[in-house]
Short mmCIF file of C-alpha atoms and ligand atoms in Angstrom, two decimals:
data_model
loop_
_atom_site.label_atom_id
_atom_site.label_comp_id
_atom_site.label_asym_id
_atom_site.label_seq_id
_atom_site.Cartn_x
_atom_site.Cartn_y
_atom_site.Cartn_z
CA MET A 17 -1.45 33.39 38.92
CA ALA A 18 -3.15 34.36 35.59
CA SER A 19 -6.98 35.43 35.66
CA LEU A 20 -9.53 33.23 33.99
CA PRO A 21 -9.72 35.27 30.99
CA GLN A 22 -5.83 35.28 30.66
CA GLN A 23 -5.83 31.55 31.17
CA ALA A 24 -8.35 31.18 28.56
CA GLU A 25 -6.31 33.24 26.19
CA LEU A 26 -3.06 31.05 26.71
CA PHE A 27 -5.23 27.93 26.14
CA GLU A 28 -6.20 29.34 22.64
CA ASP A 29 -2.66 30.35 22.08
CA GLU A 30 -1.36 27.00 22.86
CA ALA A 31 -4.23 25.47 20.83
CA ALA A 32 -3.23 27.74 17.71
CA ASP A 33 0.42 26.76 18.30
CA ARG A 34 -0.41 23.08 18.11
CA SER A 35 -2.59 23.24 14.73
CA LEU A 36 0.52 25.28 13.39
CA ASP A 37 2.80 22.55 14.24
CA ARG A 38 0.53 20.17 12.73
CA ASP A 39 0.13 22.21 9.64
CA CYS A 40 3.87 22.21 9.59
CA THR A 41 4.21 18.50 10.05
CA THR A 42 4.90 17.65 6.36
CA LEU A 43 5.74 14.20 5.03
CA SER A 44 9.49 14.66 4.56
CA ARG A 45 9.74 16.40 7.93
CA HIS A 46 8.12 13.48 9.71
CA VAL A 47 10.23 10.87 8.04
CA LEU A 48 13.36 12.88 9.62
CA GLN A 49 11.70 13.10 12.94
CA GLN A 50 11.27 9.35 12.93
CA CYS A 51 14.85 8.68 12.01
CA GLN A 52 15.65 10.75 14.98
CA ASN A 53 18.95 11.71 13.28
CA PHE A 54 20.22 13.51 10.20
CA SER A 55 22.37 10.60 8.97
CA ALA A 56 22.81 10.01 5.30
CA GLU A 57 20.19 7.07 5.53
CA ALA A 58 17.66 9.56 7.01
CA GLN A 59 18.31 12.11 4.38
CA ASP A 60 17.86 9.16 1.85
CA LEU A 61 14.53 7.97 3.38
CA SER A 62 13.04 11.59 3.53
CA ALA A 63 14.30 12.25 0.02
CA LEU A 64 12.71 9.24 -1.22
CA MET A 65 9.39 9.59 0.35
CA ASN A 66 9.24 12.98 -0.98
CA ARG A 67 9.70 11.74 -4.55
CA ILE A 68 7.02 9.10 -3.72
CA ALA A 69 4.66 11.87 -2.49
CA LEU A 70 5.28 13.61 -5.91
CA ALA A 71 4.17 10.88 -7.95
CA GLY A 72 1.30 10.61 -5.91
CA LYS A 73 0.41 14.30 -6.48
CA LEU A 74 0.94 13.87 -10.15
CA VAL A 75 -1.36 10.86 -10.45
CA ALA A 76 -4.04 12.62 -7.97
CA ARG A 77 -4.05 15.56 -10.36
CA ARG A 78 -4.62 13.48 -13.39
CA LEU A 79 -7.35 11.52 -11.74
CA SER A 80 -8.95 14.62 -10.57
CA ARG A 81 -9.53 16.06 -14.18
CA ALA A 82 -9.66 12.63 -15.86
CA GLY A 83 -13.31 13.34 -17.29
CA LEU A 84 -12.20 16.75 -18.55
CA MET A 85 -9.22 15.45 -20.50
CA GLU A 86 -8.74 13.34 -23.50
CA GLY A 87 -6.63 10.29 -23.55
CA VAL A 88 -6.88 9.52 -19.69
CA LEU A 89 -9.65 7.10 -19.46
CA GLY A 90 -10.00 3.59 -21.01
CA PHE A 91 -7.56 0.68 -22.22
CA THR A 92 -4.38 1.06 -24.37
CA GLY A 93 -5.17 -2.04 -26.20
CA GLU A 94 -2.14 -3.92 -24.62
CA VAL A 95 -1.98 -6.72 -22.27
CA ASN A 96 0.67 -6.53 -19.56
CA VAL A 97 3.08 -9.25 -18.22
CA GLN A 98 0.15 -10.53 -15.84
CA GLY A 99 -1.97 -11.28 -18.71
CA GLU A 100 -4.32 -8.33 -17.61
CA SER A 101 -5.58 -5.52 -20.05
CA VAL A 102 -3.78 -2.33 -19.56
CA LYS A 103 -5.46 1.08 -18.84
CA LYS A 104 -4.11 4.29 -20.02
CA MET A 105 -3.73 5.27 -16.46
CA ASP A 106 -1.56 2.24 -15.46
CA VAL A 107 0.96 3.48 -18.21
CA TYR A 108 0.84 7.00 -17.00
CA ALA A 109 1.19 6.16 -13.43
CA ASN A 110 4.04 3.77 -14.14
CA ASP A 111 5.96 6.41 -16.00
CA VAL A 112 5.33 8.93 -13.34
CA PHE A 113 7.16 6.85 -10.62
CA ILE A 114 10.18 6.37 -13.11
CA SER A 115 10.29 10.05 -14.00
CA VAL A 116 10.31 11.45 -10.37
CA PHE A 117 13.39 9.03 -9.72
CA LYS A 118 15.35 10.17 -12.65
CA GLN A 119 18.24 12.32 -11.85
CA SER A 120 17.59 11.87 -8.09
CA GLY A 121 20.60 9.87 -7.30
CA LEU A 122 18.16 7.80 -4.93
CA VAL A 123 16.72 4.82 -6.93
CA CYS A 124 18.85 2.45 -9.33
CA ARG A 125 16.09 0.35 -10.11
CA LEU A 126 12.31 0.19 -10.44
CA ALA A 127 10.16 -3.00 -10.54
CA SER A 128 6.34 -2.78 -11.19
CA GLU A 129 3.24 -4.67 -12.03
CA GLU A 130 3.33 -3.23 -15.44
CA MET A 131 6.79 -4.09 -16.35
CA GLU A 132 8.31 -7.63 -16.97
CA LYS A 133 11.81 -6.80 -15.85
CA PRO A 134 12.91 -3.99 -13.70
CA TYR A 135 13.71 -0.49 -15.16
CA TYR A 136 17.31 0.63 -14.53
CA ILE A 137 18.31 4.28 -14.00
CA PRO A 138 22.04 3.85 -14.84
CA GLU A 139 23.07 7.53 -14.02
CA ASN A 140 21.75 6.73 -10.34
CA CYS A 141 23.37 3.37 -10.07
CA PRO A 142 26.85 4.34 -8.49
CA ILE A 143 25.04 6.08 -5.65
CA GLY A 144 21.35 5.23 -5.57
CA ARG A 145 21.44 1.55 -4.05
CA TYR A 146 17.64 1.67 -3.41
CA THR A 147 15.05 -0.27 -5.61
CA LEU A 148 11.64 0.97 -5.77
CA LEU A 149 9.07 -1.80 -5.91
CA TYR A 150 5.48 -0.55 -7.04
CA ASP A 151 1.90 -1.06 -8.10
CA PRO A 152 1.60 2.22 -9.98
CA ILE A 153 -2.45 1.75 -10.04
CA ASP A 154 -4.07 -0.60 -7.76
CA GLY A 155 -7.76 -1.23 -8.38
CA SER A 156 -7.58 0.10 -12.10
CA SER A 157 -10.90 -1.50 -12.87
CA ASN A 158 -12.44 1.55 -10.96
CA THR A 159 -10.46 3.90 -13.11
CA ASP A 160 -13.24 4.60 -15.50
CA THR A 161 -15.94 4.88 -13.05
CA ASN A 162 -14.45 7.64 -10.69
CA LEU A 163 -13.95 5.52 -7.66
CA SER A 164 -11.17 5.11 -5.33
CA LEU A 165 -7.87 3.64 -6.51
CA GLY A 166 -4.50 3.34 -4.88
CA SER A 167 -0.83 3.16 -5.71
CA ILE A 168 1.52 0.72 -3.51
CA PHE A 169 5.13 0.94 -2.94
CA ALA A 170 8.03 -0.57 -1.06
CA ILE A 171 11.67 0.52 -0.88
CA ARG A 172 14.74 -2.08 -0.43
CA LYS A 173 18.08 -1.77 -0.16
CA GLN A 174 20.00 -3.17 -3.27
CA GLU A 175 21.88 -5.98 -2.25
CA GLY A 176 24.97 -6.77 -4.78
CA ASP A 177 25.68 -5.21 -8.09
CA ASP A 178 22.81 -7.13 -10.07
CA LEU A 179 25.31 -6.93 -13.11
CA ASP A 180 23.22 -9.62 -15.13
CA GLY A 181 20.20 -7.39 -14.48
CA GLN A 182 18.32 -10.45 -13.10
CA ALA A 183 17.62 -8.71 -9.72
CA LYS A 184 17.88 -11.86 -7.94
CA ASP A 185 18.51 -9.92 -4.67
CA LEU A 186 14.85 -9.06 -4.68
CA LEU A 187 14.00 -12.68 -4.16
CA VAL A 188 14.10 -12.33 -0.51
CA ALA A 189 11.56 -12.14 2.07
CA GLY A 190 9.22 -8.96 2.91
CA ARG A 191 11.00 -8.37 6.14
CA ASN A 192 13.85 -6.86 3.90
CA GLN A 193 11.77 -3.68 3.14
CA ILE A 194 12.93 -0.51 4.65
CA ALA A 195 9.80 1.39 3.93
CA ALA A 196 6.62 0.59 2.58
CA GLY A 197 3.26 2.22 2.02
CA TYR A 198 0.27 3.24 -0.14
CA ILE A 199 -1.45 6.36 -1.63
CA LEU A 200 -5.20 6.33 -1.72
CA TYR A 201 -6.93 8.19 -4.04
CA GLY A 202 -10.33 8.76 -2.47
CA PRO A 203 -12.31 11.86 -1.81
CA SER A 204 -9.08 13.10 -0.66
CA THR A 205 -5.54 11.87 -1.33
CA MET A 206 -3.84 10.29 1.47
CA LEU A 207 -0.42 8.77 1.77
CA VAL A 208 0.18 5.91 4.47
CA TYR A 209 3.72 4.86 5.35
CA THR A 210 6.05 2.93 7.65
CA ILE A 211 9.74 2.71 7.98
CA GLY A 212 9.21 0.01 10.78
CA LYS A 213 8.37 2.66 13.39
CA GLY A 214 4.81 2.63 13.60
CA VAL A 215 2.32 3.44 10.81
CA HIS A 216 1.44 7.22 10.08
CA SER A 217 -1.13 8.67 7.53
CA PHE A 218 -0.99 12.02 5.85
CA THR A 219 -3.68 13.91 3.48
CA LEU A 220 -2.95 15.90 0.64
CA ASP A 221 -3.71 19.49 1.37
CA PRO A 222 -4.24 20.87 -2.25
CA SER A 223 -4.02 24.37 -1.44
CA LEU A 224 -0.36 23.79 -0.03
CA GLY A 225 0.49 20.89 -2.27
CA GLU A 226 1.73 19.04 0.61
CA PHE A 227 1.04 15.82 2.46
CA ILE A 228 0.11 16.93 5.94
CA LEU A 229 0.09 14.72 9.00
CA THR A 230 -3.41 13.20 9.77
CA GLU A 231 -2.49 10.41 12.50
CA GLU A 232 0.46 9.04 13.86
CA ASN A 233 1.11 5.46 15.15
CA MET A 234 -2.22 4.17 13.75
CA LYS A 235 -3.52 0.95 15.61
CA ILE A 236 -5.70 -1.46 13.85
CA PRO A 237 -8.83 -2.66 15.98
CA SER A 238 -8.22 -6.08 17.38
CA HIS A 239 -11.42 -7.22 15.67
CA GLY A 240 -13.90 -5.58 13.21
CA ALA A 241 -17.35 -7.03 11.91
CA VAL A 242 -16.46 -6.48 8.38
CA TYR A 243 -15.27 -8.98 5.75
CA SER A 244 -13.83 -7.98 2.27
CA VAL A 245 -14.00 -10.59 -0.45
CA ASN A 246 -15.09 -11.04 -3.98
CA GLU A 247 -17.75 -13.46 -3.39
CA GLY A 248 -18.15 -13.90 -7.26
CA ASN A 249 -15.32 -16.50 -6.80
CA PHE A 250 -17.19 -18.34 -4.23
CA TRP A 251 -17.37 -21.71 -6.16
CA GLN A 252 -13.67 -21.47 -7.17
CA TRP A 253 -12.48 -21.50 -3.55
CA ASP A 254 -11.35 -24.07 -1.31
CA GLU A 255 -14.07 -25.60 0.79
CA SER A 256 -12.42 -24.02 4.07
CA ILE A 257 -12.84 -20.37 2.74
CA ARG A 258 -16.44 -21.13 1.75
CA GLU A 259 -16.91 -22.65 5.26
CA TYR A 260 -15.45 -19.23 6.60
CA VAL A 261 -17.89 -17.20 4.53
CA ARG A 262 -20.70 -19.43 5.52
CA TYR A 263 -19.82 -18.69 9.05
CA VAL A 264 -19.96 -15.07 8.65
CA HIS A 265 -23.18 -15.22 7.01
CA ARG A 266 -24.98 -16.82 9.89
CA THR A 267 -23.06 -14.70 12.42
CA GLU A 268 -25.14 -11.58 13.26
CA GLY A 269 -23.57 -8.15 12.90
CA TYR A 270 -21.10 -8.73 9.91
CA SER A 271 -21.00 -6.43 7.08
CA ALA A 272 -19.50 -7.06 3.62
CA ARG A 273 -17.38 -4.25 1.84
CA TYR A 274 -15.43 -4.76 -1.21
CA SER A 275 -14.56 -1.84 -3.39
CA GLY A 276 -12.39 -3.34 -6.11
CA ALA A 277 -9.42 -1.78 -5.07
CA MET A 278 -7.76 -3.21 -2.17
CA VAL A 279 -5.82 -0.10 -1.19
CA SER A 280 -9.00 1.31 -0.32
CA ASP A 281 -10.56 -1.85 1.32
CA ILE A 282 -7.39 -2.48 3.42
CA HIS A 283 -7.55 1.12 4.51
CA ARG A 284 -10.83 0.79 5.76
CA VAL A 285 -9.71 -2.41 7.74
CA LEU A 286 -6.68 -0.66 9.07
CA VAL A 287 -9.11 2.34 10.48
CA GLN A 288 -12.05 0.30 11.49
CA GLY A 289 -10.97 -3.32 11.67
CA GLY A 290 -11.96 -6.30 9.99
CA VAL A 291 -10.42 -8.54 7.22
CA PHE A 292 -9.83 -8.67 3.47
CA LEU A 293 -9.08 -11.80 1.70
CA TYR A 294 -7.82 -12.69 -1.91
CA PRO A 295 -7.96 -16.57 -1.64
CA GLY A 296 -6.41 -18.74 -4.35
CA THR A 297 -8.94 -20.08 -6.74
CA ILE A 298 -8.98 -23.54 -8.36
CA GLU A 299 -7.79 -22.03 -11.55
CA LYS A 300 -5.19 -19.75 -9.62
CA PRO A 301 -4.03 -21.54 -6.55
CA ASP A 302 -1.80 -18.47 -5.67
CA GLY A 303 -4.74 -16.15 -6.30
CA LYS A 304 -4.40 -12.85 -8.10
CA LEU A 305 -2.26 -10.59 -5.82
CA ARG A 306 1.49 -10.25 -6.16
CA LEU A 307 3.96 -10.54 -3.36
CA LEU A 308 6.89 -8.02 -3.85
CA TYR A 309 4.64 -4.95 -4.80
CA GLU A 310 1.39 -5.53 -3.43
CA THR A 311 0.94 -7.92 -0.46
CA ALA A 312 4.30 -7.69 1.07
CA PRO A 313 4.37 -3.70 1.43
CA LEU A 314 0.55 -3.96 2.79
CA ALA A 315 1.66 -6.82 5.12
CA TYR A 316 4.29 -4.48 6.68
CA ILE A 317 1.71 -1.68 7.16
CA ILE A 318 -0.80 -3.97 8.67
CA GLU A 319 1.85 -5.56 10.85
CA GLN A 320 3.28 -2.48 12.06
CA ALA A 321 -0.37 -1.17 13.09
CA GLY A 322 -0.70 -4.17 15.32
CA GLY A 323 -2.67 -6.44 12.52
CA ARG A 324 -1.55 -9.69 10.86
CA ALA A 325 -1.13 -10.82 6.99
CA THR A 326 -0.82 -14.41 5.98
CA ASN A 327 -1.38 -16.85 3.02
CA GLY A 328 -3.28 -19.07 5.37
CA HIS A 329 -0.05 -20.96 6.46
CA LYS A 330 2.63 -18.48 6.52
CA ASN A 331 3.07 -14.89 7.41
CA ILE A 332 3.39 -12.93 4.16
CA LEU A 333 6.57 -11.03 5.49
CA ASP A 334 8.32 -14.47 5.54
CA LEU A 335 7.49 -15.72 2.17
CA VAL A 336 10.32 -15.96 -0.33
CA PRO A 337 9.31 -15.51 -3.89
CA SER A 338 11.01 -17.44 -6.68
CA LYS A 339 10.11 -14.80 -9.31
CA LEU A 340 9.66 -11.26 -9.59
CA HIS A 341 5.82 -11.33 -10.15
CA GLN A 342 5.07 -14.13 -7.71
CA ARG A 343 1.64 -14.33 -6.60
CA THR A 344 0.23 -15.26 -3.17
CA PRO A 345 -3.32 -15.69 -1.55
CA LEU A 346 -3.84 -12.98 1.17
CA ILE A 347 -5.72 -12.71 4.50
CA ILE A 348 -5.04 -9.61 6.32
CA GLY A 349 -6.45 -7.39 8.84
CA SER A 350 -7.26 -7.34 12.50
CA PRO A 351 -5.61 -10.13 14.30
CA GLN A 352 -8.75 -11.77 15.63
CA ASP A 353 -10.34 -11.99 12.31
CA VAL A 354 -7.16 -13.31 10.55
CA ALA A 355 -7.01 -15.85 13.29
CA LYS A 356 -10.64 -16.75 12.56
CA VAL A 357 -9.94 -17.28 8.87
CA GLU A 358 -6.74 -19.25 9.45
CA SER A 359 -8.73 -21.81 12.04
CA PHE A 360 -11.14 -22.66 9.27
CA ILE A 361 -7.99 -23.37 6.85
CA GLN A 362 -6.00 -25.17 9.44
CA ASN A 363 -8.63 -26.85 11.50
CA GLY A 364 -11.74 -26.75 9.17
CA HIS A 365 -13.82 -24.39 11.75
P1 AHG B 420 -4.58 -4.28 -10.07
O1 AHG B 420 -5.72 -3.14 -10.50
O2 AHG B 420 -3.17 -3.51 -9.71
O3 AHG B 420 -4.52 -5.39 -11.07
O4 AHG B 420 -5.05 -4.85 -8.69
C1 AHG B 420 -6.39 -5.08 -8.23
C2 AHG B 420 -6.47 -5.96 -7.34
C3 AHG B 420 -7.14 -5.47 -6.11
O5 AHG B 420 -6.88 -4.08 -5.95
C4 AHG B 420 -8.40 -5.84 -5.98
O6 AHG B 420 -8.84 -5.94 -4.62
C5 AHG B 420 -8.63 -6.99 -6.61
O7 AHG B 420 -7.67 -7.11 -7.42
C6 AHG B 420 -9.75 -7.07 -7.52
O8 AHG B 420 -9.77 -8.32 -8.25
P2 AHG B 420 -11.06 -8.89 -8.62
O9 AHG B 420 -11.79 -8.07 -9.64
O10 AHG B 420 -10.80 -10.26 -8.89
O11 AHG B 420 -12.04 -8.87 -7.25
MN1 MN B 421 -3.01 -4.17 -7.49
MN1 MN B 422 -2.23 -2.31 -10.79
#
């Protein structure tokens, strides 16, 4: 039997091994481990996530130097298909995701918040049967004030040939996503993803240039006393949402948290519990957020972590869009808190 000092040495060695193992758990290695095989699809998924990680690193690098460079901040003067003023960072990040998938043989088509129609990479199409759906910069109103931002992504298998360029095969429920996640540009850059086998987070280690595993199989708390909503819209909501917010006001212990970038708000909810809402308004009954590249990928993450996402009546992942840029109300987060909002919508209390 080992003496006490020998045992202590063994424990130290084991701890050192564990920390080295963790340092070596990069995103692409993790995806392969998750797939539990080295099939063509597993290799594809790992390579896809690797390219998305590269896009995240490029965006993070530019954001980290934004105040030191010309032409990074501010508006372009254009208005996008959503009717929203475009920021220079929206354009840059949109192009980054296209660039990283050129000559990859992986993605044939990309659809984004910033493009009216999908972007095709013809040289990838005979082999690359995947489509990337993405919101290049989420929370762009935070760009010029050095606050948190995000990118949201989802990968779908391309069904059919899409010969007429209408991308009709994308108009199916979010259950068809094969991978989804987000990148959070905060004090550190994090990438959170799922391929339907739990939710895993990674932190960018700038000294290595790699996303290294932070937490595996994340679980959302079943309840959290945080609600996250833009209360400036109070008088534009339906009475049921107003009643829910009045309930929160008179219940002790609740805190309001709203950053203007739902990736960061929903990341907080994932880690600490609570609910994020973007309800419909009188002017916009479907709200602001888009189904295919904002709410469905985030719903997939939160559901995989044990939470829920709904439009108030139906699970977000069961909604079938009728157009590429379709919007939907969103209530997402801890199961108990989402149920509470639902009960106000469906029963009035
Ligand atoms: P985007 O920057 O991609 O248009 O998305 C912004 C979204 C979301 O991130 C955020 O929670 C919400 O819009 C903020 O909108 P309001 O200013 O209307 O609250
Ligand atoms: Mn967005
Ligand atoms: Mn955006």
